[in-house]
């Protein structure tokens, strides 16, 4: 995914703790969603206006990207 490919997020996974990786993840996700704004206005509106949807999406994407990458980095 574009979030998982974000260089700052990748660096945080490899070189920082989970909390700092989460900060970089949230920044990368926001950047990706802003890029989708022109094509996916409903998705961005949900993300911006609906706290429970935003929490669900950020938690889900973080889990999917961090857990896989952190496990691979530990090997």
CSV table of C-alpha atoms in Angstrom, one decimal, residues 3-68:
chain,number,residue,atom,x,y,z
A,3,UNK,CA,1.1,3.9,3.4
A,4,UNK,CA,3.4,0.9,3.9
A,5,UNK,CA,5.7,2.3,1.1
A,6,UNK,CA,6.1,5.7,2.8
A,7,UNK,CA,9.8,6.1,3.4
A,8,UNK,CA,9.5,7.9,6.8
A,9,UNK,CA,7.1,5.2,8.0
A,10,UNK,CA,9.4,2.4,6.8
A,11,UNK,CA,12.3,4.1,8.7
A,12,UNK,CA,10.2,4.4,11.8
A,13,UNK,CA,9.3,0.7,11.7
A,14,UNK,CA,12.9,-0.3,11.4
A,15,UNK,CA,14.5,2.3,13.7
A,16,UNK,CA,11.9,3.5,16.2
A,17,UNK,CA,9.5,2.2,18.7
A,18,UNK,CA,5.8,1.4,18.1
A,19,UNK,CA,4.6,4.8,19.2
A,20,UNK,CA,6.9,6.7,16.8
A,21,UNK,CA,6.0,4.3,14.0
A,22,UNK,CA,2.3,5.0,14.7
A,23,UNK,CA,3.0,8.8,14.5
A,24,UNK,CA,4.7,8.3,11.1
A,25,UNK,CA,1.9,5.9,10.0
A,26,UNK,CA,-0.8,8.4,10.8
A,27,UNK,CA,1.1,11.1,8.9
A,28,UNK,CA,1.5,8.8,5.9
A,29,UNK,CA,-2.2,7.8,6.0
A,30,UNK,CA,-3.3,11.5,6.1
A,31,UNK,CA,-1.0,12.2,3.1
A,32,UNK,CA,-2.5,9.3,1.1
A,33,UNK,CA,-6.0,10.4,1.9
A,34,UNK,CA,-5.3,13.9,0.9
A,35,UNK,CA,-4.1,12.6,-2.4
A,36,UNK,CA,-7.4,10.7,-2.8
A,37,UNK,CA,-9.4,13.8,-2.1
A,38,UNK,CA,-10.1,14.7,-5.7
A,39,UNK,CA,-11.3,11.2,-6.6
A,40,UNK,CA,-12.7,9.9,-3.3
A,41,UNK,CA,-14.4,12.9,-1.7
A,42,UNK,CA,-16.9,10.7,0.3
A,43,UNK,CA,-14.1,8.7,1.8
A,44,UNK,CA,-12.2,11.8,2.8
A,45,UNK,CA,-15.3,13.4,4.2
A,46,UNK,CA,-15.9,10.3,6.4
A,47,UNK,CA,-12.3,10.3,7.5
A,48,UNK,CA,-12.5,14.0,8.4
A,49,UNK,CA,-15.9,14.1,10.0
A,50,UNK,CA,-16.5,10.7,11.6
A,51,UNK,CA,-14.2,10.1,14.6
A,52,UNK,CA,-15.1,6.4,14.9
A,53,UNK,CA,-14.5,5.8,11.2
A,54,UNK,CA,-11.1,7.6,11.4
A,55,UNK,CA,-10.1,5.6,14.4
A,56,UNK,CA,-11.1,2.3,12.7
A,57,UNK,CA,-9.3,3.1,9.5
A,58,UNK,CA,-6.1,4.3,11.1
A,59,UNK,CA,-6.0,1.4,13.5
A,60,UNK,CA,-6.7,-1.1,10.7
A,61,UNK,CA,-4.1,0.3,8.3
A,62,UNK,CA,-1.5,0.6,11.1
A,63,UNK,CA,-2.1,-3.0,12.2
A,64,UNK,CA,-1.9,-4.3,8.6
A,65,UNK,CA,1.3,-2.3,7.8
A,66,UNK,CA,3.2,-2.3,11.1
A,67,UNK,CA,2.7,-5.9,12.2
A,68,UNK,CA,3.9,-7.3,8.9
